[in-house]
Amino acid sequence: MNLTNFRFETDAEGVALVTWDMPGRSMNVINNEVVGELGRIVDKIATDEAIKGAVFTSGKDGFAAGADLTMLETAGHEYARRAKAEGKEAAMRAFVDGVRQYPLILRRLETCGKPIAAAINGVCMGGGFELALACHYRIVADLDKARVGLPEIKVGLFPGGGGTQRVARLMPTPEALQMLLKGDHIRPAVAKKMSLVHEVAPADQIVALARAWVKSNPSAKAPWDDPKFKLPSGKVFSPQGMMIWPPANAIYRRETYDNYPAARAILTSVFEGLQLPMDLGLAVEAKHFANILLSKEAAAMIRSLFLSMGELNKGARRPANVPPTNLRKIGVLGAGLMGAGIGYVSASAGLEVVLIDRDQEAADKGKAYSDKIVSSQIAKGRAKTADKEALLARIRATADYSELKGCDLIIEAVFEDRAVKAEATRKAQAVVGPDVVFASNTSTLPNSSLAATSLNPERFIGVHFFSPVEKMMLTEIIMGEKTDAKALATAMDYVRAIKKTPIVVNDCRGFYVNRCVGNYMVEAHAMVMEGVPPPMIENAAKMAGMPVGPLALNDEVGIDLSWKILQAAKNDLGANAVDPAQEKLIEALVVGHGRLGRKNGKGFYDYPANGPKSLWPGLASIVGKRLDPDAISVQDLKDRYLFTVALEAARCLFEGIVTDPREADVGSILGFGYAPYTGGAISFIDGMGLKAFVARAKALAAKYGPRFEPGDKLTAMAERGETFYGIYGEKQKAA
């Protein structure tokens, strides 16, 4: 066989070793060429009498990363072309036939009459794991990096290579649904307990063990191909099944509000497939997969959460003419919650960290934060004591600024006060000099004004983290008026080193993410003062696709911070910059009742020491009125959230605060969870169509106020039939 992506060799006893090793790639992925070659390999195994069985493994550090989603995106374009040329029915038949090619190859492998084993030597995800699931025996290497899983749901898809059918026949239905709907990366030992793999073994033994199993099991077959096979949870239509499916549907509705077609398709594929023989179940799965692959939600999520995020993570916005920086040691000024988190993620990335605070006690407290995180990981079996010792050894907690000598980057994360920041900047630069890149983690103060206090504004840049630093994936890199390419490149190299996703933002009050999330919370404040019942305010946000209600989010951020921002805006921009109703609400909470948010156990919610949080009943006394819930349009509430953020994102593009729609979309999702099924705030507009968006925005403006007016630029784009990705995306390509 003439193979490019696989090596095929047979030993003296007739056991074939199929090694997947795509040239020029760090990880194996499934594309059209791989599917074609795999088909020829399976035919060879099935028809060559000299071959007694086969072992599939990888020549990479990992087994496979799943499907090449650019291939799936291209398939959608091909469907659209055929639909236009041949009609939708013919195009869909061809599309489903194409979608079924890979699962049919896997099914032929599974039913070839010869034993097949998979030796999984690392990460094995998506369609790669579906290949392993089609093998009769699976051995995974006992490595820290090894993971298996079907994470397709995270980009708006679901396993379309037989995953929904095989997983649902390997384990009890509730566990199978949880795995498919969460898309987790599963460790080897856990995968074995879940019956996803049969054996966990040392990495240097898995191929030999797989060969031995093949030789010892000449009559192997998949469990579901045995006439005596019984489903782990019994038949769907049985007393046991009725204990599973109604609750599963209710949980799905509660968690997704029906915003994610792929999640619904998983439920449907498993529900229908378990009532059928495997081959018919696979046919059902393929039809649902084809429909999901053509959905606007999948297209938007693939673009933003896979393609765009991948491009940004690889440094799409990094200045190409600046050589890579060799970061070894960084200084973090401020060991509070943010500084401690920055120190932890930096040390986790292998960097030496000097963590500075006003005194040794405060600095030690910041280092203890890292100790707490790693200790928790050890307790959960996710880290070892040696890992903790090595990480803590890389963090030097001190009050002595002279320890900053030799740092390649300084990150300031002190209290949000100009004078405090200026003093920390002065002390640090007195040690490291003006040429070391200096980054501020400010979240509210314009970066250019802070740069004015530094020795070299060209090497001053904003690196805005989100809390908690160790969990949030996004980092905003803020360009000041004088920030140079060297500072940008250094900041991007650092952010990529700590495995965060960077977006580049030009300087303004609130930058990009805080401007958008601020609108989200302000809209909730307006609803409160209108008399909308607070539970409706929170639930409507979740129905719109937001992960956290705006009132709960405001409590997490701090209502006192909202009060400070209101007063700063009033002082800097005048009284008209503040909505009087919002000011009345926030002042009553913070000044009148001392309700600062979660930090002091009382905000929009009460946080008892024991028991769940609950909305504070006292809100009613501040508002003084309550609308009839039955008279309120839930669709209006949902749209107000989606539109207020999308309009602000559009303004940021028009103003040049963000210049790339990829960053606007990824930033809105990773920064505060803007309805991921939309693909992000800008994709929401493009996906809806600018004409429809503008019309709806005007209707909201007429009913709720001028903040929803789309503006002249957006209206003009709609009249010309343009899109943001068409206009701003092309500008980035040209650049």
XYZ file of C-alpha atoms in Angstrom:
735
model
C 0.000 0.000 0.000
C 1.118 3.517 -0.771
C 0.516 5.324 2.537
C 1.485 8.827 3.622
C -0.100 9.140 7.066
C 0.305 5.569 8.328
C 2.982 2.907 8.514
C 1.799 -0.665 8.000
C 3.925 -3.672 8.933
C 3.098 -7.292 9.722
C 5.082 -9.566 12.035
C 5.884 -13.258 11.491
C 2.693 -14.311 13.280
C 0.436 -12.213 11.070
C -0.270 -9.343 13.478
C -0.304 -6.019 11.663
C 1.012 -2.922 13.399
C -0.649 0.230 12.048
C 1.241 3.332 13.164
C -0.539 6.629 12.595
C 2.127 9.274 12.002
C 1.133 12.258 9.866
C 4.137 14.062 8.394
C 4.672 17.705 9.279
C 2.213 17.681 12.176
C 2.772 17.557 15.922
C -0.484 15.629 16.390
C -2.494 13.240 14.235
C -5.866 14.528 13.039
C -8.598 13.113 10.855
C -8.905 14.653 7.402
C -10.090 13.379 4.024
C -6.691 11.920 3.169
C -6.513 10.038 6.471
C -10.030 8.655 5.997
C -9.109 7.415 2.520
C -5.936 5.714 3.708
C -7.678 4.216 6.722
C -10.282 2.715 4.381
C -7.561 0.978 2.375
C -5.885 -0.275 5.555
C -9.144 -1.746 6.870
C -9.776 -3.453 3.520
C -6.280 -4.972 3.703
C -6.828 -6.247 7.243
C -10.248 -7.667 6.383
C -9.356 -9.392 3.125
C -5.748 -10.544 3.535
C -5.852 -14.064 4.985
C -2.236 -13.775 6.118
C -3.242 -11.023 8.548
C -4.588 -12.511 11.770
C -5.303 -9.262 13.596
C -4.026 -5.706 14.039
C -2.800 -3.164 16.570
C -3.350 0.573 16.006
C -0.939 2.992 17.643
C 0.687 6.359 16.984
C 4.125 7.587 16.043
C 3.478 10.903 17.816
C 3.582 11.804 21.508
C -0.190 11.436 21.485
C -2.592 9.174 19.612
C -4.884 11.714 17.892
C -6.487 15.114 18.398
C -9.728 14.317 16.574
C -11.064 15.727 13.331
C -9.498 18.585 11.416
C -12.376 21.024 11.851
C -11.298 22.984 8.786
C -12.281 19.835 6.867
C -15.740 19.956 8.436
C -16.041 23.664 7.636
C -15.125 22.918 3.998
C -17.762 20.168 3.906
C -20.377 22.745 4.866
C -19.279 25.031 2.036
C -19.487 22.113 -0.393
C -23.032 21.357 0.750
C -24.031 24.983 0.133
C -22.493 24.850 -3.350
C -24.311 21.630 -4.243
C -27.584 22.838 -2.765
C -27.451 25.855 -5.041
C -26.508 23.799 -8.096
C -28.491 20.578 -7.550
C -31.121 21.366 -4.914
C -31.177 20.801 -1.154
C -32.411 17.209 -1.280
C -29.633 15.991 -3.580
C -27.055 18.009 -1.667
C -28.170 16.546 1.654
C -28.043 12.969 0.330
C -24.487 13.539 -0.855
C -23.608 15.250 2.420
C -24.930 12.386 4.569
C -23.083 9.873 2.374
C -19.885 11.817 2.967
C -20.514 12.031 6.705
C -21.091 8.255 6.890
C -17.811 7.337 5.208
C -15.688 7.409 8.385
C -18.125 5.559 10.705
C -18.680 2.897 8.028
C -14.924 2.301 7.816
C -14.788 1.949 11.608
C -17.717 -0.451 11.554
C -16.011 -2.554 8.872
C -12.912 -2.702 11.081
C -15.033 -3.725 14.065
C -16.797 -6.515 12.147
C -13.878 -7.768 10.027
C -13.751 -11.054 11.978
C -10.230 -10.448 13.285
C -9.075 -9.130 16.669
C -8.197 -5.430 16.699
C -6.484 -3.602 19.566
C -5.566 0.034 20.184
C -2.356 1.019 21.986
C -3.106 4.592 23.099
C 0.134 6.371 23.920
C -1.140 9.807 25.028
C -3.935 12.209 24.186
C -6.707 10.483 22.233
C -9.689 12.691 21.452
C -12.744 12.933 19.242
C -12.642 10.929 16.040
C -9.308 9.435 17.113
C -10.951 7.988 20.209
C -13.841 6.773 18.061
C -11.261 4.751 16.106
C -10.048 3.292 19.405
C -13.635 2.540 20.468
C -14.101 0.533 17.259
C -11.168 -1.667 18.305
C -12.001 -4.722 20.403
C -9.377 -3.987 23.068
C -7.945 -0.691 24.257
C -4.759 -0.198 26.281
C -3.798 3.320 27.367
C -0.382 4.416 28.578
C -0.033 5.239 32.268
C 1.164 8.800 31.639
C 0.239 12.115 33.276
C -0.469 13.605 29.850
C -2.625 10.713 28.627
C -6.308 11.538 28.188
C -9.229 10.101 26.261
C -12.528 11.763 25.448
C -15.134 13.004 23.038
C -15.045 16.814 23.433
C -16.977 17.723 20.261
C -19.834 19.300 22.232
C -17.478 22.144 23.170
C -17.451 23.381 19.571
C -21.140 22.817 18.897
C -20.770 19.311 17.456
C -21.196 15.778 18.748
C -19.343 12.500 18.098
C -20.328 11.456 14.578
C -18.027 8.474 14.107
C -20.040 6.060 16.214
C -19.208 7.651 19.557
C -22.787 8.125 20.731
C -23.625 4.490 19.962
C -20.552 2.750 21.364
C -20.244 4.808 24.550
C -23.939 4.289 25.281
C -23.428 0.524 25.009
C -20.284 0.446 27.160
C -21.631 2.090 30.320
C -24.917 2.914 32.048
C -26.947 5.462 30.114
C -26.738 8.306 32.687
C -22.942 8.056 32.753
C -22.754 7.863 28.960
C -24.929 10.963 28.549
C -22.883 12.859 31.110
C -19.661 11.998 29.298
C -21.026 12.956 25.885
C -22.660 16.181 27.078
C -19.702 17.404 29.153
C -16.925 16.519 26.705
C -14.352 16.046 29.477
C -10.774 14.890 28.955
C -10.611 11.665 30.986
C -7.538 10.276 32.741
C -6.496 6.644 32.118
C -7.498 5.195 35.493
C -10.897 6.868 35.360
C -11.386 5.746 31.755
C -10.808 2.163 32.858
C -13.384 2.459 35.650
C -15.837 3.813 33.079
C -15.185 0.795 30.795
C -13.858 3.081 28.062
C -10.508 1.273 28.069
C -9.605 -2.233 29.202
C -6.094 -1.778 30.548
C -3.666 0.896 31.775
C 0.004 -0.029 31.386
C 3.500 1.518 31.210
C 3.963 3.412 27.958
C 6.843 1.225 26.775
C 4.727 -1.920 27.131
C 1.386 -1.010 25.526
C 2.200 -2.145 21.976
C 3.603 -5.485 23.154
C 0.594 -6.039 25.417
C -1.772 -5.164 22.573
C 0.015 -7.658 20.271
C -0.216 -10.343 22.930
C -3.931 -9.729 23.373
C -4.533 -9.971 19.617
C -2.696 -13.300 19.457
C -4.664 -14.670 22.421
C -8.119 -13.611 21.211
C -8.576 -14.769 17.606
C -12.383 -14.752 17.875
C -12.763 -11.299 19.394
C -15.856 -9.265 18.637
C -17.502 -6.135 19.987
C -19.872 -6.827 22.915
C -22.871 -5.480 20.974
C -22.234 -7.950 18.155
C -22.851 -10.843 20.531
C -26.474 -12.053 20.243
C -26.610 -12.291 24.048
C -25.591 -8.651 24.559
C -27.771 -6.630 26.918
C -27.718 -2.856 27.293
C -26.079 -1.706 30.578
C -29.206 0.209 31.595
C -31.745 -2.090 30.029
C -34.191 -1.229 27.270
C -35.236 2.369 26.710
C -38.916 1.533 27.106
C -38.742 -0.254 30.434
C -39.275 0.760 34.060
C -35.518 1.364 34.342
C -35.485 3.391 31.125
C -38.343 5.563 32.332
C -36.273 6.380 35.411
C -33.566 7.717 33.093
C -35.035 9.526 30.114
C -37.574 11.996 31.579
C -34.998 13.299 34.093
C -32.309 13.393 31.363
C -34.531 15.564 29.207
C -35.313 17.855 32.145
C -31.627 18.222 32.996
C -30.850 19.000 29.368
C -33.470 21.769 29.351
C -32.205 23.173 32.641
C -28.580 23.260 31.520
C -28.936 24.404 27.897
C -32.326 26.125 27.581
C -32.383 24.427 24.169
C -29.693 26.785 22.841
C -27.366 23.974 21.766
C -28.706 21.757 18.946
C -25.738 19.390 19.344
C -26.712 18.602 22.935
C -30.246 17.817 21.844
C -28.874 15.665 19.003
C -26.786 13.655 21.479
C -29.869 12.888 23.551
C -31.856 11.977 20.441
C -29.093 9.819 18.924
C -28.645 7.828 22.117
C -32.396 7.539 22.770
C -33.163 6.351 19.241
C -29.947 4.386 18.728
C -30.374 2.236 21.838
C -33.662 0.966 20.438
C -31.940 -0.305 17.276
C -29.185 -2.722 16.234
C -25.745 -1.093 16.005
C -25.771 -0.583 12.222
C -29.118 1.210 12.277
C -28.018 3.184 15.333
C -24.982 4.392 13.381
C -27.253 5.440 10.507
C -29.402 7.458 12.913
C -26.287 9.097 14.379
C -25.002 10.029 10.904
C -28.223 11.811 9.944
C -28.254 13.830 13.162
C -24.559 14.602 12.780
C -25.101 15.893 9.238
C -27.832 18.243 10.447
C -25.698 19.531 13.308
C -22.700 20.019 11.048
C -24.830 22.346 8.907
C -26.268 24.282 11.853
C -25.405 27.950 12.306
C -24.505 27.249 15.947
C -21.845 24.702 14.963
C -20.473 27.003 12.265
C -20.213 29.896 14.720
C -18.671 27.834 17.523
C -16.182 26.088 15.236
C -15.053 29.429 13.845
C -14.661 31.197 17.205
C -13.776 28.425 19.652
C -11.552 26.363 17.358
C -10.305 28.228 14.299
C -10.098 31.780 15.680
C -8.953 30.725 19.131
C -6.321 28.482 17.587
C -5.028 31.316 15.419
C -4.887 33.721 18.363
C -3.161 31.141 20.557
C -0.512 30.688 17.870
C 0.207 34.415 17.879
C -1.867 35.743 14.990
C -1.524 39.292 16.364
C 2.149 39.064 17.344
C 4.492 41.414 15.443
C 6.234 39.148 12.945
C 9.407 41.225 12.749
C 10.306 40.909 16.455
C 12.480 37.895 17.413
C 11.070 35.512 20.058
C 11.734 36.585 23.622
C 13.446 34.218 26.022
C 11.534 34.744 29.258
C 13.111 33.076 32.269
C 12.353 35.293 35.252
C 9.469 37.693 35.883
C 8.583 40.068 38.663
C 5.040 40.427 40.018
C 4.302 43.558 42.027
C 1.464 42.930 44.447
C 0.726 39.585 46.089
C -3.013 40.017 46.509
C -5.557 37.799 44.803
C -4.584 38.840 41.268
C -0.835 39.000 41.856
C -0.832 35.653 43.645
C -2.742 34.095 40.736
C -0.330 35.584 38.212
C 2.573 34.220 40.233
C 1.019 30.759 40.275
C 0.335 30.504 36.523
C 3.806 31.866 35.762
C 5.549 29.368 38.030
C 3.364 26.591 36.589
C 4.759 27.506 33.176
C 8.305 26.996 34.464
C 9.180 30.667 34.970
C 11.075 31.983 37.976
C 8.844 34.441 39.858
C 9.717 37.269 42.232
C 6.485 38.019 44.122
C 6.655 41.386 45.874
C 4.353 43.065 48.380
C 4.570 45.818 50.986
C 5.969 43.468 53.665
C 7.185 39.890 53.983
C 3.955 38.706 55.600
C 1.827 39.927 52.680
C 4.251 38.421 50.145
C 4.249 35.073 51.957
C 0.451 35.106 51.968
C 0.522 35.515 48.197
C 2.867 32.546 47.808
C 0.628 30.496 50.079
C -2.085 30.863 47.439
C 0.020 28.710 45.093
C 0.598 26.222 47.894
C -3.167 25.969 48.433
C -3.916 25.358 44.737
C -1.293 22.644 44.291
C -2.217 20.987 47.584
C -5.792 20.750 46.340
C -4.555 19.160 43.111
C -2.519 16.621 45.078
C -5.584 15.719 47.150
C -7.492 15.055 43.917
C -4.685 12.963 42.448
C -3.869 15.551 39.780
C -0.384 16.449 41.038
C 2.429 14.987 43.110
C 4.268 16.321 46.132
C 7.384 16.747 43.982
C 5.401 18.979 41.594
C 4.389 21.198 44.490
C 7.922 21.484 45.816
C 9.299 22.370 42.387
C 6.632 24.994 41.738
C 6.989 26.687 45.118
C 10.774 26.720 44.695
C 10.284 28.891 41.609
C 8.412 31.590 43.602
C 10.495 34.026 45.661
C 8.199 35.959 48.015
C 9.768 39.172 49.266
C 9.277 42.838 50.101
C 12.695 43.719 48.652
C 12.495 45.341 45.213
C 16.208 44.689 44.622
C 15.262 41.008 44.078
C 13.813 42.100 40.716
C 17.278 42.354 39.255
C 17.564 40.098 36.216
C 13.824 39.946 35.510
C 12.821 39.801 31.838
C 9.329 41.191 32.458
C 7.596 43.074 35.267
C 3.859 42.713 35.891
C 2.241 45.251 38.199
C -0.864 44.022 40.044
C -1.105 46.398 43.011
C -4.192 48.215 44.310
C -6.235 50.051 41.672
C -4.959 53.516 42.595
C -2.841 55.754 40.364
C -0.517 56.855 43.153
C 0.078 53.314 44.407
C 0.758 52.078 40.892
C 3.116 54.980 40.160
C 5.121 54.261 43.318
C 5.424 50.545 42.496
C 6.483 51.384 38.935
C 9.142 53.803 40.153
C 10.610 51.323 42.639
C 10.714 48.471 40.133
C 12.238 50.489 37.302
C 14.891 51.816 39.640
C 16.144 48.208 39.769
C 15.463 46.800 36.274
C 15.908 49.996 34.237
C 13.753 51.484 31.470
C 14.232 48.825 28.781
C 12.616 45.864 30.556
C 8.997 45.556 29.451
C 6.640 46.751 32.174
C 3.055 45.433 32.183
C 0.133 46.690 34.254
C -2.770 44.450 35.220
C -5.103 47.430 35.631
C -8.735 46.708 34.848
C -10.170 50.216 35.011
C -7.451 52.839 34.528
C -6.415 53.888 31.000
C -3.045 52.361 30.226
C -1.556 55.451 28.571
C -2.061 57.563 31.693
C -0.234 54.941 33.775
C 2.578 54.773 31.215
C 3.199 58.482 31.760
C 4.664 57.672 35.191
C 7.147 55.146 33.776
C 10.707 55.726 32.581
C 9.891 54.400 29.102
C 6.252 54.551 27.853
C 7.279 52.618 24.728
C 8.004 49.551 26.870
C 4.836 49.971 28.958
C 1.857 47.752 28.141
C -1.331 46.461 29.743
C -1.732 42.766 30.508
C -5.218 42.449 31.955
C -5.988 39.144 33.649
C -9.407 37.964 34.754
C -10.245 36.474 38.122
C -9.541 33.789 39.160
C -6.348 33.926 37.110
C -5.660 30.184 37.241
C -9.076 29.360 35.760
C -9.839 32.158 33.293
C -8.433 31.471 29.826
C -8.404 35.034 28.455
C -5.881 37.840 28.796
C -6.334 41.307 27.299
C -3.137 42.936 26.066
C -3.664 46.689 26.048
C -1.673 48.939 23.749
C -0.919 52.417 25.107
C -0.468 55.418 22.861
C 3.312 54.873 22.769
C 3.614 51.098 23.300
C 6.086 49.622 20.800
C 6.257 46.297 18.945
C 8.872 44.898 21.342
C 6.543 45.353 24.307
C 3.653 43.772 22.422
C 5.736 40.790 21.304
C 7.067 40.241 24.841
C 3.604 40.419 26.357
C 2.229 37.980 23.783
C 5.107 35.557 24.283
C 4.456 35.645 28.021
C 0.699 35.104 27.680
C 1.246 32.209 25.311
C 3.850 30.713 27.681
C 1.286 30.589 30.503
C -1.238 29.026 28.074
C -3.754 31.867 28.029
C -5.515 33.192 24.948
C -4.389 36.758 24.123
C -6.465 39.468 22.479
C -4.910 42.820 21.578
C -6.924 45.871 22.614
C -6.276 49.570 22.163
C -6.460 51.807 25.216
C -9.715 53.242 26.538
C -11.763 53.322 29.732
C -12.741 49.716 30.549
C -10.866 48.347 27.511
C -12.980 45.798 25.600
C -14.227 43.021 27.883
C -15.130 45.277 30.805
C -17.030 47.617 28.512
C -19.097 44.686 27.269
C -19.638 42.970 30.609
C -20.395 46.363 32.152
C -23.287 46.771 29.737
C -24.532 43.305 30.697
C -24.689 44.241 34.384
C -26.023 47.752 33.748
C -28.929 46.277 31.785
C -29.766 44.114 34.786
C -29.666 47.197 37.019
C -32.151 48.876 34.674
C -34.438 45.840 34.877
C -34.309 45.896 38.681
C -35.339 49.550 38.766
C -38.122 48.930 36.243
C -39.625 46.459 38.683
C -38.760 43.234 36.875
C -38.693 40.484 39.535
C -35.031 39.630 40.262
C -35.499 35.858 39.671
C -36.731 36.662 36.156
C -33.704 38.893 35.593
C -31.325 36.071 36.473
C -33.222 33.285 34.707
C -33.710 35.260 31.493
C -29.946 35.782 31.287
C -29.355 32.045 31.547
C -32.068 31.433 28.965
C -30.194 33.805 26.661
C -27.106 31.617 27.063
C -25.120 33.422 29.754
C -23.444 31.082 32.264
C -24.037 33.385 35.247
C -26.882 35.770 35.957
C -25.831 39.455 35.931
C -26.767 40.091 39.558
C -24.759 37.085 40.730
C -21.873 38.202 38.497
C -22.015 41.711 39.979
C -21.757 40.190 43.440
C -18.662 38.245 42.367
C -17.012 41.344 40.869
C -18.036 43.517 43.815
C -20.902 46.013 43.949
C -18.526 48.454 45.627
C -16.417 48.341 42.458
C -19.519 49.239 40.443
C -20.001 52.200 42.787
C -16.390 53.339 42.316
C -16.685 53.050 38.529
C -19.909 55.069 38.566
C -18.290 57.832 40.599
C -15.165 57.849 38.435
C -17.272 58.124 35.270
C -19.279 60.935 36.827
C -16.142 62.837 37.840
C -14.358 62.333 34.518
C -17.245 62.579 32.057
C -19.933 64.566 33.864
C -23.237 63.738 35.546
C -24.934 62.823 32.266
C -22.564 59.838 31.889
C -24.417 58.036 34.693
C -27.968 56.689 34.699
C -29.689 58.201 37.794
C -31.755 55.052 38.388
C -28.659 52.859 38.331
C -26.828 55.254 40.640
C -29.749 55.183 43.075
C -29.701 51.370 43.141
C -25.947 50.963 43.609
C -25.732 53.774 46.172
C -28.554 52.238 48.197
C -26.844 48.850 48.185
C -23.284 49.983 48.944
C -23.681 53.197 50.953
C -27.118 52.648 52.439
C -26.973 48.968 53.312
C -23.262 48.063 53.179
C -23.926 45.335 50.628
C -20.615 44.977 48.775
C -21.185 41.591 47.156
C -19.920 38.126 47.871
C -16.805 39.511 49.581
C -18.818 40.496 52.684
C -21.578 37.926 52.317
C -24.287 40.290 51.149
C -25.026 41.900 47.810
C -27.886 41.280 45.418
C -27.802 37.875 47.090
C -27.459 36.819 50.713
C -24.635 34.327 51.330
C -25.281 32.398 54.555
C -22.401 30.526 56.153
C -24.350 27.302 55.745
C -26.708 26.831 52.848
C -27.206 28.173 49.339
C -27.283 31.829 48.371
C -30.653 33.520 47.821
C -31.756 36.838 46.346
C -31.997 39.592 48.948
C -35.660 40.427 49.683
C -34.717 44.017 50.558
C -34.306 44.904 46.871
C -38.051 45.471 46.723
C -37.827 48.338 49.227
C -35.209 50.122 47.094
C -37.193 49.746 43.863
C -40.623 50.457 45.288
C -42.529 48.740 42.478
C -42.964 45.298 40.953
C -44.155 44.435 37.462
C -46.546 41.558 36.854
C -44.306 38.675 35.650
C -46.986 37.498 33.222
C -46.973 40.889 31.511
C -43.201 40.874 30.898
C -41.812 39.653 27.570
C -39.166 37.027 28.333
C -37.914 37.339 24.755
C -37.368 41.058 25.343
C -35.352 40.323 28.473
C -33.178 37.817 26.613
C -32.669 40.153 23.670
C -31.779 43.068 25.914
C -28.837 41.085 27.273
C -27.657 39.830 23.897
C -28.101 43.162 22.119
C -26.593 45.464 24.741
C -23.329 43.499 24.654
C -23.326 43.049 20.863
C -23.916 46.771 20.308
C -21.012 47.616 22.618
C -18.772 45.128 20.806
C -19.696 46.786 17.501
C -18.897 50.224 18.934
C -15.494 48.924 20.051
C -14.770 47.811 16.473
C -15.948 51.126 15.058
C -13.775 53.017 17.571
C -10.727 50.848 16.890
C -10.569 49.518 20.456
C -10.593 46.036 18.956
C -9.590 45.717 15.325
C -10.209 42.044 14.659
C -13.656 40.368 14.871
C -11.938 37.148 15.968
C -10.695 38.886 19.093
C -14.063 40.504 19.739
C -15.800 37.130 19.566
C -13.248 35.077 21.479
C -12.894 37.829 24.076
C -16.631 38.008 24.698
C -16.906 34.238 25.197
C -13.760 33.637 27.261
C -13.996 36.924 29.153
C -17.480 36.518 30.622
C -19.242 33.694 28.800
C -21.247 35.588 26.201
C -23.691 32.981 24.812
C -21.116 30.581 23.288
C -23.673 29.066 20.892
C -23.708 32.405 19.019
C -19.954 32.304 18.366
C -19.512 35.572 20.261
C -20.891 39.103 20.250
C -19.901 39.980 16.665
C -20.880 36.580 15.283
C -24.279 37.094 16.923
C -24.797 40.164 14.723
C -23.427 38.554 11.558
C -25.343 35.338 12.215
C -28.620 37.164 12.689
C -27.961 39.340 9.645
C -27.319 43.058 10.020
C -30.691 44.096 8.598
C -32.598 41.950 11.077
C -30.267 43.001 13.902
C -30.702 46.709 13.208
C -34.483 46.353 12.960
C -34.663 44.538 16.302
C -32.269 47.016 17.951
C -34.498 49.908 16.852
C -37.541 48.141 18.268
C -35.748 47.691 21.599
C -34.664 51.342 21.551
C -38.244 52.493 21.045
C -39.369 50.441 24.044
C -36.430 50.615 26.456
C -34.321 53.610 25.576
C -31.713 55.094 23.216
C -28.918 52.821 24.472
C -30.222 50.267 21.967
C -30.021 52.611 18.969
C -27.803 50.853 16.394
C -26.171 54.080 15.187
C -25.353 55.363 11.722
C -22.390 53.085 10.969
C -24.217 49.878 11.831
C -27.301 51.023 9.934
C -25.191 51.872 6.877
C -23.532 48.434 6.979
C -26.970 46.817 7.097
C -28.179 48.856 4.127
C -25.117 47.807 2.113
C -25.615 44.127 3.020
C -22.215 43.928 4.733
C -20.939 41.767 7.600
C -18.326 42.441 10.260
C -16.255 39.444 9.224
C -16.507 40.561 5.620
C -15.253 44.072 6.373
C -12.954 43.738 9.405
C -11.877 40.184 8.652
C -10.618 41.233 5.240
C -8.741 44.150 6.808
C -6.857 41.718 9.059
C -6.013 39.449 6.124
C -4.691 42.456 4.209
C -2.584 43.497 7.193
